[in-house]
Amino acid sequence: MAAPLRFNVMHFMPYSYLPENHKEFKSTWVSFPNKYFDPEKGHELYNRYIGELVLADQLGYDAVVVNEHHNTVYSMMATPNIIASSLVAQTKNVRICVWGTPPNFMLPNRLAEEYAVLDVMSKGRIEVAFPLGTGMEYWSNPVNPATAREKFRESLKIILQAWSEDGPTTHYGNHYTYRFLNPWPRPYQRPHPPCYIVGTGSPETIEIAAELGFGYASVFVTQARAKELNEQLRERASHYGHTIRPDQLPLLTFVYVAETQEQAEKEYIPHLQRFFEDYARTIPQYLAPPGYLSVDQLKLRAATADKMHGGFDFKAISQSFFISVGTPDKVANDIGDWTVRMKTNHINSVMHVADMPHWKTVKNLTLFAEQVMPRLRQQAGAPQRMAAE
Amino acid sequence: MSKFERQTLTVDGVKTVVHTAGHGEPLVFFHGAGTVDGFDFAERWTDRFRVIAPYHPGFGESGDDPTFTTMHDYVMHYLELFDMLKLDRFNLVGLSMGGYLAAKFASEHGHRVKKLTLIAPAGLIDPKNPMLDILAVPGEAVPGLLVSDFEVLKKKLPEKPDLDFMGERYREATTVARLFWEHPGDPKFMRYLHRIRVPTQIIWGEEDKIIPAGQAETWRRFIPNADIKVYKGAGHLVHLERPEAVDAVARFMS
């Protein structure tokens, strides 16, 4: 019998009022002038977006997911734990995933404390993913990208030690010294909330997840690459004596459900196009600050970027990534196939993109919850489904 | 065909490539934070000096050592290398970041240095003449900032940067980031500069877009007797643009 499916709603909470002249800027990250942020509109958006995640709780989703980015219209969640705190207060059942704050941008004890506070407040509903942080974040935060990976490792060690061992303990490392590592409170979940690493597939990061027995959430990689990464994680984790469960491999999907295929495409594609072209717009320099990648990874990614050059092509992009747009049947079929192919039962869906209006988001959330989730849960109940491959 | 002979050594575990040419007193050249300019310009010194041009760890043909995170690591590396090469006392020339390193070496180990030349040296925190934060400049914009006349540099660059060229520049930028990302300037460096007591020459291109030539006068505060030469019509890579600047180094060192 296959494990039950799990459905997350992931929100980027973008600042969706791009100025008319925004195309003049090569990047909407890092250097995009913050004079274009209007707090009045920001106020409206925060309330609206948090409301959408509260609705997800009421509609029966299993989890809501927030994340952290800086200096960008792509996401207004510079401080995701503050958003999570609001969600703790306004939701009843959903698990709240902070996927997450890059440990390099916060003192490790402080991050362990914040997650523990949320976990205790929510009675154990918190899940955590640790990102190294995109290249862009290293232009926006005063942290050296060339030593980021070793600092990341050390931070994780401190956080896990703070959560798992009775304090006070000590830590003497290259980046941090703790004479009394003894954070109050401790997390509600013992020894700690479920942990993942989230990233774009650097071998160095996969290795950390494998070593720690964490889940790995790959984001913005192609379908083929995501499958490779899942396999790599399973293989490397077994090397360290860990068995990766299907729920440790959250699958990032972009979905939009409507009454007909035509209507779904008409309602969704313009927003998806703006997501890729405008909200995710950045430059190679920002993507890869010096030392953020190994030289081999840089060359590999530069070669791939060259191949992917060209305008937005919905068909190509939806075959490349896990994007499903259409009727409840179509979306359920796509996701059903993906879960089998990717050997996961954990579906992490982005249901709002770019400047999608509230009504479409509510419609999407509702149709997916009422018509897609039951279909998939019913299918997953049939044991031959997971064994089919 | 280059006059330089190439020698590969292992210095404290790090592959270190040293180019050597010429006869006479030893003259060590420290390159800057990039290596596209090469060592050919230094052939003008080889009739009077034995020129020793090493690649720093993390640059050019030398290997990487990710534990090098401060300029002090490079000073220690060179103490080791100079011992291996049996170089007791020598003339020292440093360009840009190599000038920073040469000045640091001379302030700490002055008895090893006979004469010192700093070409557009980095290292000063000079709010009135601030150095360009080169780490914040997109890679493709860097070559244009290095020289006054781009034709001089153009022949040293590939027509269209390929992946290997990009990779090599990224590697060197990574080395620079390890040293300077969080702290582009080190106040302690200036704190001890007055200990440079050997004859010192400072050379600058007047149109330097990376480190303003105005910094030459700031150096004079630390090294009052420095012989300062500023060349018109030259940028940061004054040694490529003005052969007479290269000749001035040889004259000063002789």
Short mmCIF file of C-alpha atoms in Angstrom, two decimals, chain A residues 175-346:
data_model
loop_
_atom_site.label_atom_id
_atom_site.label_comp_id
_atom_site.label_asym_id
_atom_site.label_seq_id
_atom_site.Cartn_x
_atom_site.Cartn_y
_atom_site.Cartn_z
CA HIS A 175 32.97 30.43 11.41
CA TYR A 176 31.29 30.29 14.83
CA THR A 177 32.20 29.79 18.45
CA TYR A 178 29.50 28.84 20.96
CA ARG A 179 30.48 28.63 24.59
CA PHE A 180 26.88 28.00 25.67
CA LEU A 181 24.73 26.55 22.91
CA ASN A 182 21.55 26.14 24.88
CA PRO A 183 18.63 27.71 23.02
CA TRP A 184 15.26 28.10 24.66
CA PRO A 185 12.75 26.99 23.53
CA ARG A 186 13.45 23.59 22.08
CA PRO A 187 11.28 22.45 19.15
CA TYR A 188 7.92 20.82 19.82
CA GLN A 189 8.71 17.95 17.44
CA ARG A 190 11.44 15.64 18.72
CA PRO A 191 14.23 15.70 18.01
CA HIS A 192 13.38 18.44 15.55
CA PRO A 193 10.98 19.43 12.74
CA PRO A 194 11.32 17.49 9.47
CA CYS A 195 14.24 18.92 7.53
CA TYR A 196 15.03 19.24 3.85
CA ILE A 197 17.68 20.86 1.78
CA VAL A 198 16.31 22.94 -1.06
CA GLY A 199 18.42 23.75 -4.09
CA THR A 200 19.06 23.67 -7.78
CA GLY A 201 21.11 20.50 -7.81
CA SER A 202 24.75 21.29 -7.01
CA PRO A 203 26.40 17.96 -6.20
CA GLU A 204 27.91 19.53 -3.07
CA THR A 205 24.45 20.33 -1.69
CA ILE A 206 22.98 16.91 -2.51
CA GLU A 207 25.87 15.40 -0.59
CA ILE A 208 24.99 17.38 2.54
CA ALA A 209 21.35 16.20 2.38
CA ALA A 210 22.52 12.63 1.84
CA GLU A 211 24.91 12.77 4.77
CA LEU A 212 22.30 14.19 7.15
CA GLY A 213 19.46 11.98 5.89
CA PHE A 214 17.46 15.08 4.97
CA GLY A 215 14.94 15.34 2.16
CA TYR A 216 15.94 17.26 -0.95
CA ALA A 217 13.64 19.62 -2.79
CA SER A 218 15.02 20.45 -6.20
CA VAL A 219 13.70 23.66 -7.67
CA PHE A 220 13.96 25.10 -11.17
CA VAL A 221 15.61 22.10 -12.70
CA THR A 222 14.27 20.18 -15.68
CA GLN A 223 12.15 17.05 -15.30
CA ALA A 224 15.02 14.84 -16.39
CA ARG A 225 17.44 16.54 -14.03
CA ALA A 226 14.99 16.33 -11.10
CA LYS A 227 14.75 12.59 -11.62
CA GLU A 228 18.53 12.27 -11.69
CA LEU A 229 18.81 14.32 -8.51
CA ASN A 230 16.25 12.18 -6.67
CA GLU A 231 18.19 9.09 -7.68
CA GLN A 232 21.47 10.69 -6.68
CA LEU A 233 20.08 11.54 -3.28
CA ARG A 234 18.78 8.00 -2.71
CA GLU A 235 22.07 6.54 -3.81
CA ARG A 236 24.29 8.91 -1.80
CA ALA A 237 22.04 8.71 1.29
CA SER A 238 22.25 4.91 1.32
CA HIS A 239 26.01 5.35 1.28
CA TYR A 240 25.62 7.11 4.67
CA GLY A 241 23.13 4.50 5.92
CA HIS A 242 19.97 6.56 5.34
CA THR A 243 16.92 5.40 3.40
CA ILE A 244 15.12 8.23 1.66
CA ARG A 245 11.32 7.97 1.90
CA PRO A 246 9.07 9.19 -0.95
CA ASP A 247 7.79 12.07 1.17
CA GLN A 248 11.35 13.37 1.46
CA LEU A 249 11.38 14.18 -2.25
CA PRO A 250 8.91 17.03 -2.67
CA LEU A 251 8.07 17.61 -6.31
CA LEU A 252 7.86 21.27 -7.35
CA THR A 253 4.95 21.72 -9.75
CA PHE A 254 3.19 24.68 -11.31
CA VAL A 255 -0.52 23.96 -11.72
CA TYR A 256 -3.61 25.74 -12.90
CA VAL A 257 -7.03 24.14 -13.07
CA ALA A 258 -10.09 25.43 -14.92
CA GLU A 259 -13.27 24.09 -16.45
CA THR A 260 -11.81 23.46 -19.89
CA GLN A 261 -8.34 23.12 -21.31
CA GLU A 262 -8.79 26.24 -23.42
CA GLN A 263 -9.99 28.30 -20.51
CA ALA A 264 -7.19 27.13 -18.26
CA GLU A 265 -4.55 28.09 -20.81
CA LYS A 266 -6.18 31.42 -21.52
CA GLU A 267 -6.44 32.27 -17.84
CA TYR A 268 -2.97 31.07 -16.86
CA ILE A 269 -0.34 31.31 -19.57
CA PRO A 270 0.10 35.11 -19.61
CA HIS A 271 0.91 35.04 -15.89
CA LEU A 272 3.32 32.13 -16.28
CA GLN A 273 5.05 33.96 -19.09
CA ARG A 274 5.46 37.04 -16.92
CA PHE A 275 6.72 34.85 -14.09
CA PHE A 276 9.57 33.53 -16.22
CA GLU A 277 10.28 36.67 -18.23
CA ASP A 278 9.81 39.38 -15.63
CA TYR A 279 9.72 38.07 -12.07
CA ALA A 280 12.52 35.53 -12.48
CA ARG A 281 14.56 37.87 -14.68
CA THR A 282 18.17 38.12 -13.66
CA ILE A 283 21.66 38.19 -15.16
CA PRO A 284 24.48 35.61 -15.13
CA GLN A 285 26.58 37.80 -12.83
CA TYR A 286 23.87 37.74 -10.16
CA LEU A 287 23.17 34.02 -10.61
CA ALA A 288 26.77 33.06 -10.02
CA PRO A 289 28.76 35.41 -7.78
CA PRO A 290 32.45 34.45 -7.59
CA GLY A 291 32.96 31.16 -5.80
CA TYR A 292 29.25 30.42 -5.43
CA LEU A 293 29.65 27.59 -7.93
CA SER A 294 32.56 25.33 -8.67
CA VAL A 295 34.23 26.13 -12.00
CA ASP A 296 32.82 22.87 -13.43
CA GLN A 297 29.27 23.76 -12.36
CA LEU A 298 29.66 27.26 -13.78
CA LYS A 299 30.69 25.90 -17.17
CA LEU A 300 27.92 23.29 -17.12
CA ARG A 301 25.27 25.89 -16.29
CA ALA A 302 26.62 28.40 -18.80
CA ALA A 303 26.44 25.73 -21.51
CA THR A 304 22.84 24.85 -20.53
CA ALA A 305 21.80 28.50 -20.40
CA ASP A 306 23.10 28.94 -23.96
CA LYS A 307 20.91 26.09 -25.18
CA MET A 308 17.82 27.40 -23.40
CA HIS A 309 18.14 30.83 -24.95
CA GLY A 310 15.05 32.04 -26.79
CA GLY A 311 11.63 33.46 -26.06
CA PHE A 312 8.93 32.02 -23.84
CA ASP A 313 7.45 28.88 -25.37
CA PHE A 314 4.68 27.42 -23.21
CA LYS A 315 4.81 23.99 -24.78
CA ALA A 316 8.57 23.67 -24.41
CA ILE A 317 8.61 25.04 -20.91
CA SER A 318 5.79 22.79 -19.69
CA GLN A 319 7.59 19.75 -21.05
CA SER A 320 10.82 20.87 -19.45
CA PHE A 321 9.42 21.58 -15.98
CA PHE A 322 6.55 20.02 -14.02
CA ILE A 323 3.84 22.37 -15.25
CA SER A 324 0.26 21.19 -15.61
CA VAL A 325 -2.50 23.44 -16.90
CA GLY A 326 -5.95 22.21 -17.79
CA THR A 327 -9.04 20.38 -16.59
CA PRO A 328 -9.09 18.52 -13.27
CA ASP A 329 -8.69 15.25 -15.20
CA LYS A 330 -5.67 16.46 -17.11
CA VAL A 331 -3.94 17.89 -14.02
CA ALA A 332 -4.68 14.77 -11.97
CA ASN A 333 -3.28 12.57 -14.73
CA ASP A 334 -0.10 14.64 -15.05
CA ILE A 335 0.55 14.68 -11.34
CA GLY A 336 -0.29 10.98 -11.04
CA ASP A 337 2.28 10.19 -13.73
CA TRP A 338 4.91 12.41 -12.15
CA THR A 339 4.55 10.90 -8.69
CA VAL A 340 5.09 7.45 -10.16
CA ARG A 341 8.01 8.54 -12.31
CA MET A 342 9.66 10.55 -9.53
CA LYS A 343 8.88 7.98 -6.82
CA THR A 344 7.38 10.59 -4.55
CA ASN A 345 4.06 11.12 -2.78
CA HIS A 346 4.80 14.73 -1.91
#
